[in-house]
Structure formats: C-alpha cells, structure tokens
Amino acid sequence: MQKKSTTELLETFLSGGLFTVPENQKLSKDEALALGLIEIACAISLMAADAQFAREALGSCGVFPVSEIAGDYGYSAQAFNKLLCDQGIQYKRGRRWYLYDCYQGLGYTATRLTTREAGGRTRAFSGMQWTVKGRRFLYDHLRAQGIVPTAGRKEQP
C-alpha cells in the first residue's frame, strides 16, 4: 500500500473516496493519527448536518398550521382541533382557538398574521400555529393517550 500524507487521506475522504488498511499491516503513529483525524472529520460532518437541521427546526420561523399536524394523525384540521379541545389543551372563542392558561407562554404556539381578499378589500387575519416545541408537546401528550401518528401505527391484518 502506498503511504499517503494526512492531507492526501483527508482529500480522499472528503472527495468520497474509500480507503482501507489491511488487517495485517501495522500503521505508523502518523498514519494512525491521520486515520483518527479522518474519523473525527466524519463525525463532525455528521454532527454539522444534525446541528443545521436542529437550527432550522427550532428556529422562530418554524411554525406549522394545525392542518399539517392533523394530517400526520389522519384527522382533518377541524377534527384535530376538536380532539385537542377534548384533551383540555385548547378552547374555542368565536372563530379562533386559544390554549388554556396552563399551556400559554411555553412556546408551543405562535400567532401568524395572514392577509386575504375579502369583500374587495385586503384584510389581515391572525391565527394560531404550532411551533416545533408545540408539535413535540402534542406528540408526547397524544402518545400518552394512545394516539399516534398514522405513520407510527402498526398495520392491522
């Protein structure tokens, strides 16, 4: 096997190349260090991708309409809102849903302002949307009640 420098090994790794060391071949300290660095570089690249996902998911702009979450459970938005009402999470006043006091201020929801054409005028409407933290809360709460997303349900024969 031709010896490669640390730089060459890292370039091989980063370009997607594969390299192996025969089991019976002893590595010098420099070669062992180089392979250790490559393992660390691999771990860092995996963690960087996970960290990027977490930043995007937990960012303040990560909100979901109830219809999207309801779809995960096989419900319509209206039926899912009723389910959350029955679970004591939210209540309806007028045409809007609100969280009960014990769930307010925990970062589960955000209010989003949208505009629509109504009666020839552009009107602004506010609505509650669920954050990533709120979506996780719903998942944990509903799972404790035996309600799981449709993807998590076992197929029944």
mmCIF file of C-alpha atoms in Angstrom:
data_model
loop_
_atom_site.group_PDB
_atom_site.id
_atom_site.type_symbol
_atom_site.label_atom_id
_atom_site.label_comp_id
_atom_site.label_asym_id
_atom_site.label_seq_id
_atom_site.Cartn_x
_atom_site.Cartn_y
_atom_site.Cartn_z
ATOM 1 C CA MET A 1 0.000 0.000 0.000
ATOM 2 C CA GLN A 2 1.363 3.380 -0.973
ATOM 3 C CA LYS A 3 1.712 5.699 2.004
ATOM 4 C CA LYS A 4 -0.410 8.828 1.856
ATOM 5 C CA SER A 5 0.070 12.030 3.748
ATOM 6 C CA THR A 6 -2.585 13.281 6.140
ATOM 7 C CA THR A 7 -3.596 15.869 3.575
ATOM 8 C CA GLU A 8 -3.962 13.199 0.880
ATOM 9 C CA LEU A 9 -6.017 10.991 3.214
ATOM 10 C CA LEU A 10 -8.309 13.871 4.123
ATOM 11 C CA GLU A 11 -8.672 14.804 0.443
ATOM 12 C CA THR A 12 -9.540 11.178 -0.355
ATOM 13 C CA PHE A 13 -12.122 11.144 2.440
ATOM 14 C CA LEU A 14 -13.651 14.488 1.558
ATOM 15 C CA SER A 15 -13.885 13.609 -2.136
ATOM 16 C CA GLY A 16 -15.870 10.492 -1.238
ATOM 17 C CA GLY A 17 -13.066 8.039 -1.933
ATOM 18 C CA LEU A 18 -12.771 4.856 0.072
ATOM 19 C CA PHE A 19 -9.594 3.504 1.501
ATOM 20 C CA THR A 20 -8.845 0.551 3.741
ATOM 21 C CA VAL A 21 -5.920 -0.683 5.712
ATOM 22 C CA PRO A 22 -5.161 -4.404 5.500
ATOM 23 C CA GLU A 23 -5.569 -6.097 8.881
ATOM 24 C CA ASN A 24 -2.011 -7.448 8.920
ATOM 25 C CA GLN A 25 -0.422 -4.069 8.177
ATOM 26 C CA LYS A 26 0.895 -2.048 11.088
ATOM 27 C CA LEU A 27 0.372 1.671 11.000
ATOM 28 C CA SER A 28 2.907 4.246 11.986
ATOM 29 C CA LYS A 29 1.906 6.800 14.598
ATOM 30 C CA ASP A 30 1.449 9.390 11.851
ATOM 31 C CA GLU A 31 -0.810 7.078 9.829
ATOM 32 C CA ALA A 32 -2.862 6.128 12.884
ATOM 33 C CA LEU A 33 -3.220 9.808 13.743
ATOM 34 C CA ALA A 34 -4.283 10.588 10.181
ATOM 35 C CA LEU A 35 -6.949 7.886 10.254
ATOM 36 C CA GLY A 36 -8.108 9.161 13.643
ATOM 37 C CA LEU A 37 -8.420 12.639 12.198
ATOM 38 C CA ILE A 38 -10.465 11.266 9.325
ATOM 39 C CA GLU A 39 -12.825 9.542 11.765
ATOM 40 C CA ILE A 40 -13.176 12.821 13.648
ATOM 41 C CA ALA A 41 -13.814 14.715 10.393
ATOM 42 C CA CYS A 42 -16.530 12.196 9.522
ATOM 43 C CA ALA A 43 -18.175 12.584 12.937
ATOM 44 C CA ILE A 44 -18.015 16.376 12.680
ATOM 45 C CA SER A 45 -19.646 16.365 9.245
ATOM 46 C CA LEU A 46 -22.486 14.195 10.553
ATOM 47 C CA MET A 47 -22.951 16.414 13.606
ATOM 48 C CA ALA A 48 -22.882 19.534 11.441
ATOM 49 C CA ALA A 49 -25.769 18.193 9.359
ATOM 50 C CA ASP A 50 -27.728 17.354 12.530
ATOM 51 C CA ALA A 51 -26.976 20.772 14.012
ATOM 52 C CA GLN A 52 -28.168 22.504 10.834
ATOM 53 C CA PHE A 53 -31.433 20.548 10.961
ATOM 54 C CA ALA A 54 -31.903 21.423 14.637
ATOM 55 C CA ARG A 55 -31.252 25.122 13.969
ATOM 56 C CA GLU A 56 -33.813 25.140 11.178
ATOM 57 C CA ALA A 57 -36.375 23.111 13.119
ATOM 58 C CA LEU A 58 -36.062 25.098 16.337
ATOM 59 C CA GLY A 59 -35.820 28.493 14.669
ATOM 60 C CA SER A 60 -38.503 31.020 15.429
ATOM 61 C CA CYS A 61 -39.885 30.780 11.900
ATOM 62 C CA GLY A 62 -40.617 27.051 12.231
ATOM 63 C CA VAL A 63 -44.383 27.042 12.661
ATOM 64 C CA PHE A 64 -46.948 24.606 11.356
ATOM 65 C CA PRO A 65 -50.637 25.072 10.630
ATOM 66 C CA VAL A 66 -52.890 22.680 12.501
ATOM 67 C CA SER A 67 -53.896 21.091 9.181
ATOM 68 C CA GLU A 68 -50.337 19.823 8.673
ATOM 69 C CA ILE A 69 -50.148 18.244 12.129
ATOM 70 C CA ALA A 70 -53.682 16.877 11.809
ATOM 71 C CA GLY A 71 -52.707 15.180 8.555
ATOM 72 C CA ASP A 72 -49.948 13.302 10.391
ATOM 73 C CA TYR A 73 -52.627 11.735 12.593
ATOM 74 C CA GLY A 74 -55.133 11.098 9.822
ATOM 75 C CA TYR A 75 -57.511 13.826 11.004
ATOM 76 C CA SER A 76 -58.947 16.881 9.320
ATOM 77 C CA ALA A 77 -57.946 20.203 10.897
ATOM 78 C CA GLN A 78 -61.455 20.604 12.305
ATOM 79 C CA ALA A 79 -61.487 17.111 13.850
ATOM 80 C CA PHE A 80 -57.969 17.545 15.249
ATOM 81 C CA ASN A 81 -58.874 20.873 16.861
ATOM 82 C CA LYS A 82 -61.878 19.144 18.465
ATOM 83 C CA LEU A 83 -59.584 16.358 19.710
ATOM 84 C CA LEU A 84 -57.254 18.924 21.289
ATOM 85 C CA CYS A 85 -60.266 20.597 22.850
ATOM 86 C CA ASP A 86 -61.425 17.257 24.271
ATOM 87 C CA GLN A 87 -57.900 16.712 25.641
ATOM 88 C CA GLY A 88 -58.094 20.015 27.542
ATOM 89 C CA ILE A 89 -55.343 21.685 25.548
ATOM 90 C CA GLN A 90 -57.307 24.388 23.770
ATOM 91 C CA TYR A 91 -60.707 26.028 23.617
ATOM 92 C CA LYS A 92 -62.598 27.986 21.003
ATOM 93 C CA ARG A 93 -63.832 31.524 21.387
ATOM 94 C CA GLY A 94 -65.656 32.909 18.394
ATOM 95 C CA ARG A 95 -63.822 31.630 15.332
ATOM 96 C CA ARG A 96 -60.391 31.266 16.974
ATOM 97 C CA TRP A 97 -58.706 28.625 19.067
ATOM 98 C CA TYR A 98 -56.739 29.511 22.212
ATOM 99 C CA LEU A 99 -54.557 27.465 24.529
ATOM 100 C CA TYR A 100 -55.673 27.015 28.096
ATOM 101 C CA ASP A 101 -53.702 29.130 30.565
ATOM 102 C CA CYS A 102 -51.518 26.256 31.774
ATOM 103 C CA TYR A 103 -50.106 25.838 28.240
ATOM 104 C CA GLN A 104 -49.724 29.525 27.372
ATOM 105 C CA GLY A 105 -46.304 31.120 27.457
ATOM 106 C CA LEU A 106 -44.468 27.807 26.981
ATOM 107 C CA GLY A 107 -43.558 28.447 23.351
ATOM 108 C CA TYR A 108 -45.981 25.856 21.945
ATOM 109 C CA THR A 109 -47.709 28.232 19.556
ATOM 110 C CA ALA A 110 -47.121 31.429 17.631
ATOM 111 C CA THR A 111 -49.588 33.850 16.149
ATOM 112 C CA ARG A 112 -49.204 34.376 12.414
ATOM 113 C CA LEU A 113 -50.730 37.250 10.533
ATOM 114 C CA THR A 114 -52.069 36.482 7.061
ATOM 115 C CA THR A 115 -53.837 38.667 4.544
ATOM 116 C CA ARG A 116 -56.796 37.715 2.375
ATOM 117 C CA GLU A 117 -59.038 39.413 -0.093
ATOM 118 C CA ALA A 118 -62.477 39.825 1.451
ATOM 119 C CA GLY A 119 -65.238 41.965 0.033
ATOM 120 C CA GLY A 120 -62.924 43.693 -2.403
ATOM 121 C CA ARG A 121 -60.534 44.705 0.380
ATOM 122 C CA THR A 122 -57.382 43.156 1.716
ATOM 123 C CA ARG A 123 -57.920 42.139 5.314
ATOM 124 C CA ALA A 124 -55.461 40.878 7.894
ATOM 125 C CA PHE A 125 -56.288 37.817 9.985
ATOM 126 C CA SER A 126 -54.337 36.316 12.829
ATOM 127 C CA GLY A 127 -54.248 32.632 13.584
ATOM 128 C CA MET A 128 -52.558 30.236 15.956
ATOM 129 C CA GLN A 129 -49.901 27.945 14.530
ATOM 130 C CA TRP A 130 -47.860 25.308 16.322
ATOM 131 C CA THR A 131 -44.102 25.618 16.851
ATOM 132 C CA VAL A 132 -41.677 22.698 16.719
ATOM 133 C CA LYS A 133 -41.757 22.637 20.527
ATOM 134 C CA GLY A 134 -45.560 22.607 20.463
ATOM 135 C CA ARG A 135 -45.628 19.861 17.875
ATOM 136 C CA ARG A 136 -43.373 17.773 20.106
ATOM 137 C CA PHE A 137 -45.634 18.509 23.084
ATOM 138 C CA LEU A 138 -48.667 17.340 21.106
ATOM 139 C CA TYR A 139 -46.858 14.190 20.033
ATOM 140 C CA ASP A 140 -45.864 13.319 23.613
ATOM 141 C CA HIS A 141 -49.267 14.214 25.067
ATOM 142 C CA LEU A 142 -51.267 12.316 22.461
ATOM 143 C CA ARG A 143 -48.917 9.308 22.553
ATOM 144 C CA ALA A 144 -49.539 9.068 26.313
ATOM 145 C CA GLN A 145 -53.256 8.829 25.429
ATOM 146 C CA GLY A 146 -52.593 6.065 22.882
ATOM 147 C CA ILE A 147 -52.988 8.377 19.891
ATOM 148 C CA VAL A 148 -50.070 8.089 17.481
ATOM 149 C CA PRO A 149 -49.405 9.481 14.008
ATOM 150 C CA THR A 150 -50.667 7.268 11.199
ATOM 151 C CA ALA A 151 -47.093 6.507 10.109
ATOM 152 C CA GLY A 152 -46.435 5.106 13.600
ATOM 153 C CA ARG A 153 -49.448 2.803 13.638
ATOM 154 C CA LYS A 154 -48.987 -0.893 13.030
ATOM 155 C CA GLU A 155 -50.863 -2.285 10.070
ATOM 156 C CA GLN A 156 -53.757 -4.464 11.167
ATOM 157 C CA PRO A 157 -54.459 -7.615 9.076
#
